[in-house]
PDB file of C-alpha atoms in Angstrom:
ATOM      1  CA  UNK C   1      18.577   4.011   8.986  1.00 37.00           C
ATOM      2  CA  UNK C   2      17.013   1.181  10.886  1.00 52.00           C
ATOM      3  CA  UNK C   3      15.592  -1.694   8.905  1.00 51.00           C
ATOM      4  CA  UNK C   4      11.856  -0.709   9.416  1.00 55.00           C
ATOM      5  CA  UNK C   5      12.523   2.798   7.972  1.00 62.00           C
ATOM      6  CA  UNK C   6      14.342   1.147   4.973  1.00 91.00           C
ATOM      7  CA  UNK C   7      11.497  -1.222   4.283  1.00 95.00           C
ATOM      8  CA  UNK C   8       8.952   1.567   4.373  1.00 95.00           C
ATOM      9  CA  UNK C   9      11.000   3.523   2.143  1.00 95.00           C
ATOM     10  CA  UNK C  10      11.471   0.750  -0.331  1.00 96.00           C
ATOM     11  CA  UNK C  11       7.670   0.201  -0.385  1.00 97.00           C
ATOM     12  CA  UNK C  12       7.207   4.051  -0.920  1.00 96.00           C
ATOM     13  CA  UNK C  13       9.688   3.888  -3.878  1.00 96.00           C
ATOM     14  CA  UNK C  14       7.814   0.976  -5.507  1.00 97.00           C
ATOM     15  CA  UNK C  15       4.568   2.916  -5.065  1.00 96.00           C
ATOM     16  CA  UNK C  16       6.017   6.016  -6.716  1.00 96.00           C
ATOM     17  CA  UNK C  17       7.476   3.960  -9.676  1.00 95.00           C
ATOM     18  CA  UNK C  18       4.254   1.965 -10.110  1.00 96.00           C
ATOM     19  CA  UNK C  19       1.896   4.957 -10.192  1.00 95.00           C
ATOM     20  CA  UNK C  20       2.982   5.833 -13.746  1.00 94.00           C
ATOM     21  CA  UNK C  21       2.849   2.392 -14.982  1.00 93.00           C
ATOM     22  CA  UNK C  22      -0.772   2.131 -13.899  1.00 94.00           C
ATOM     23  CA  UNK C  23      -1.663   5.463 -15.486  1.00 92.00           C
ATOM     24  CA  UNK C  24      -0.371   3.842 -18.909  1.00 92.00           C
ATOM     25  CA  UNK C  25      -2.565   0.628 -18.546  1.00 93.00           C
ATOM     26  CA  UNK C  26      -5.378   0.315 -21.127  1.00 92.00           C
ATOM     27  CA  UNK C  27      -8.516   2.242 -20.071  1.00 91.00           C
ATOM     28  CA  UNK C  28     -10.310  -0.982 -19.657  1.00 90.00           C
ATOM     29  CA  UNK C  29      -7.818  -2.136 -17.006  1.00 92.00           C
ATOM     30  CA  UNK C  30      -6.744   1.223 -15.269  1.00 89.00           C
ATOM     31  CA  UNK C  31      -9.904   1.418 -13.051  1.00 90.00           C
ATOM     32  CA  UNK C  32     -10.010  -2.374 -12.215  1.00 94.00           C
ATOM     33  CA  UNK C  33      -6.508  -4.033 -12.225  1.00 95.00           C
ATOM     34  CA  UNK C  34      -4.511  -0.804 -11.740  1.00 95.00           C
ATOM     35  CA  UNK C  35      -6.816   0.352  -8.819  1.00 96.00           C
ATOM     36  CA  UNK C  36      -6.408  -3.056  -7.103  1.00 97.00           C
ATOM     37  CA  UNK C  37      -2.529  -2.709  -7.385  1.00 97.00           C
ATOM     38  CA  UNK C  38      -2.448   0.829  -6.225  1.00 97.00           C
ATOM     39  CA  UNK C  39      -4.954   0.148  -3.413  1.00 97.00           C
ATOM     40  CA  UNK C  40      -2.686  -3.254  -2.257  1.00 98.00           C
ATOM     41  CA  UNK C  41       0.434  -1.045  -2.472  1.00 98.00           C
ATOM     42  CA  UNK C  42      -0.975   1.862  -0.348  1.00 98.00           C
ATOM     43  CA  UNK C  43      -2.286  -0.834   2.122  1.00 98.00           C
ATOM     44  CA  UNK C  44       1.015  -2.338   2.354  1.00 98.00           C
ATOM     45  CA  UNK C  45       2.785   1.073   3.066  1.00 97.00           C
ATOM     46  CA  UNK C  46       0.161   1.771   5.899  1.00 97.00           C
ATOM     47  CA  UNK C  47       0.491  -1.750   7.406  1.00 97.00           C
ATOM     48  CA  UNK C  48       4.365  -1.401   7.582  1.00 96.00           C
ATOM     49  CA  UNK C  49       3.843   2.133   9.151  1.00 95.00           C
ATOM     50  CA  UNK C  50       1.365   0.853  11.388  1.00 95.00           C
ATOM     51  CA  UNK C  51       3.735  -2.145  12.330  1.00 95.00           C
ATOM     52  CA  UNK C  52       6.636   0.191  13.013  1.00 93.00           C
ATOM     53  CA  UNK C  53       4.612   2.031  15.648  1.00 94.00           C
ATOM     54  CA  UNK C  54       2.571  -0.788  17.037  1.00 94.00           C
ATOM     55  CA  UNK C  55       3.181  -2.251  20.506  1.00 91.00           C
ATOM     56  CA  UNK C  56       5.278  -5.382  20.102  1.00 84.00           C
ATOM     57  CA  UNK C  57       2.227  -7.880  20.669  1.00 85.00           C
ATOM     58  CA  UNK C  58       0.568  -6.246  17.517  1.00 93.00           C
ATOM     59  CA  UNK C  59       3.680  -5.888  15.258  1.00 94.00           C
ATOM     60  CA  UNK C  60       3.382  -9.674  14.329  1.00 94.00           C
ATOM     61  CA  UNK C  61      -0.135  -9.584  13.081  1.00 95.00           C
ATOM     62  CA  UNK C  62       0.548  -6.617  10.899  1.00 96.00           C
ATOM     63  CA  UNK C  63       3.716  -7.867   9.460  1.00 96.00           C
ATOM     64  CA  UNK C  64       1.761 -11.311   8.646  1.00 96.00           C
ATOM     65  CA  UNK C  65      -0.991  -8.979   6.688  1.00 97.00           C
ATOM     66  CA  UNK C  66       1.914  -7.445   5.035  1.00 97.00           C
ATOM     67  CA  UNK C  67       3.249 -10.807   3.982  1.00 96.00           C
ATOM     68  CA  UNK C  68      -0.394 -11.787   2.561  1.00 97.00           C
ATOM     69  CA  UNK C  69      -0.596  -8.311   0.692  1.00 98.00           C
ATOM     70  CA  UNK C  70       2.869  -8.860  -0.903  1.00 98.00           C
ATOM     71  CA  UNK C  71       1.633 -12.312  -2.209  1.00 97.00           C
ATOM     72  CA  UNK C  72      -1.422 -10.542  -3.733  1.00 98.00           C
ATOM     73  CA  UNK C  73       0.692  -8.143  -5.502  1.00 98.00           C
ATOM     74  CA  UNK C  74       2.906 -10.590  -6.772  1.00 98.00           C
ATOM     75  CA  UNK C  75       0.014 -12.304  -8.487  1.00 98.00           C
ATOM     76  CA  UNK C  76      -1.213  -8.975  -9.842  1.00 97.00           C
ATOM     77  CA  UNK C  77       2.057  -8.097 -11.232  1.00 97.00           C
ATOM     78  CA  UNK C  78       2.205 -11.541 -12.912  1.00 97.00           C
ATOM     79  CA  UNK C  79      -1.267 -11.029 -14.335  1.00 97.00           C
ATOM     80  CA  UNK C  80      -0.323  -7.885 -15.912  1.00 96.00           C
ATOM     81  CA  UNK C  81       2.816  -9.533 -17.527  1.00 97.00           C
ATOM     82  CA  UNK C  82       0.801 -12.570 -18.709  1.00 97.00           C
ATOM     83  CA  UNK C  83      -1.540 -10.188 -20.262  1.00 95.00           C
ATOM     84  CA  UNK C  84       1.152  -8.415 -21.825  1.00 95.00           C
ATOM     85  CA  UNK C  85       0.584  -4.996 -20.068  1.00 95.00           C
ATOM     86  CA  UNK C  86       4.376  -4.873 -19.173  1.00 94.00           C
ATOM     87  CA  UNK C  87       7.476  -6.125 -20.562  1.00 94.00           C
ATOM     88  CA  UNK C  88       9.556  -9.069 -18.998  1.00 97.00           C
ATOM     89  CA  UNK C  89      12.114  -6.645 -17.929  1.00 96.00           C
ATOM     90  CA  UNK C  90       9.554  -4.379 -16.037  1.00 95.00           C
ATOM     91  CA  UNK C  91       7.758  -7.342 -14.734  1.00 96.00           C
ATOM     92  CA  UNK C  92      11.343  -8.639 -13.417  1.00 97.00           C
ATOM     93  CA  UNK C  93      12.083  -5.557 -11.805  1.00 96.00           C
ATOM     94  CA  UNK C  94       8.790  -5.267  -9.897  1.00 96.00           C
ATOM     95  CA  UNK C  95       9.106  -8.960  -8.979  1.00 96.00           C
ATOM     96  CA  UNK C  96      12.616  -8.279  -7.511  1.00 97.00           C
ATOM     97  CA  UNK C  97      11.428  -5.224  -5.729  1.00 97.00           C
ATOM     98  CA  UNK C  98       8.524  -7.307  -4.011  1.00 97.00           C
ATOM     99  CA  UNK C  99      10.880 -10.076  -3.229  1.00 97.00           C
ATOM    100  CA  UNK C 100      13.315  -7.717  -1.522  1.00 96.00           C
ATOM    101  CA  UNK C 101      10.519  -6.190   0.490  1.00 97.00           C
ATOM    102  CA  UNK C 102       9.433  -9.735   1.371  1.00 96.00           C
ATOM    103  CA  UNK C 103      12.755 -10.694   2.537  1.00 96.00           C
ATOM    104  CA  UNK C 104      12.800  -7.473   4.826  1.00 95.00           C
ATOM    105  CA  UNK C 105       9.467  -8.374   6.357  1.00 95.00           C
ATOM    106  CA  UNK C 106      10.541 -11.883   6.888  1.00 94.00           C
ATOM    107  CA  UNK C 107      13.775 -10.521   8.868  1.00 93.00           C
ATOM    108  CA  UNK C 108      11.720  -8.232  10.813  1.00 93.00           C
ATOM    109  CA  UNK C 109       9.452 -10.946  11.736  1.00 92.00           C
ATOM    110  CA  UNK C 110      12.355 -12.952  13.040  1.00 92.00           C
ATOM    111  CA  UNK C 111      13.693 -10.037  14.818  1.00 91.00           C
ATOM    112  CA  UNK C 112      10.334  -9.995  16.791  1.00 89.00           C
ATOM    113  CA  UNK C 113      11.024 -13.452  18.138  1.00 78.00           C
ATOM    114  CA  UNK C 114      14.322 -12.600  19.600  1.00 71.00           C
TER     115      UNK C 114
END
């Protein structure tokens, strides 16, 4: 499987594991913070799919947008942790997955320059 397929699968898997967590958020946050996280994760998935199929000149722009979306997600998950909506172990898992996806986006960006 190509790197691009792998990164898309990683985001898909993260989204799949995040949705049950979001459904368990307190009602006061489910439709605000929860919706923000889910929207950004689905946006990230869409950006990476679009980057995969984009002509080479447009790939860089989409991957840069994906990097920004990843950074926003890192802050939202940290906020969930700081508000005690998730345990340290769960936060650590989300952070590791986001960091791995970030490294893969960085590698993809570097491969465009070659």
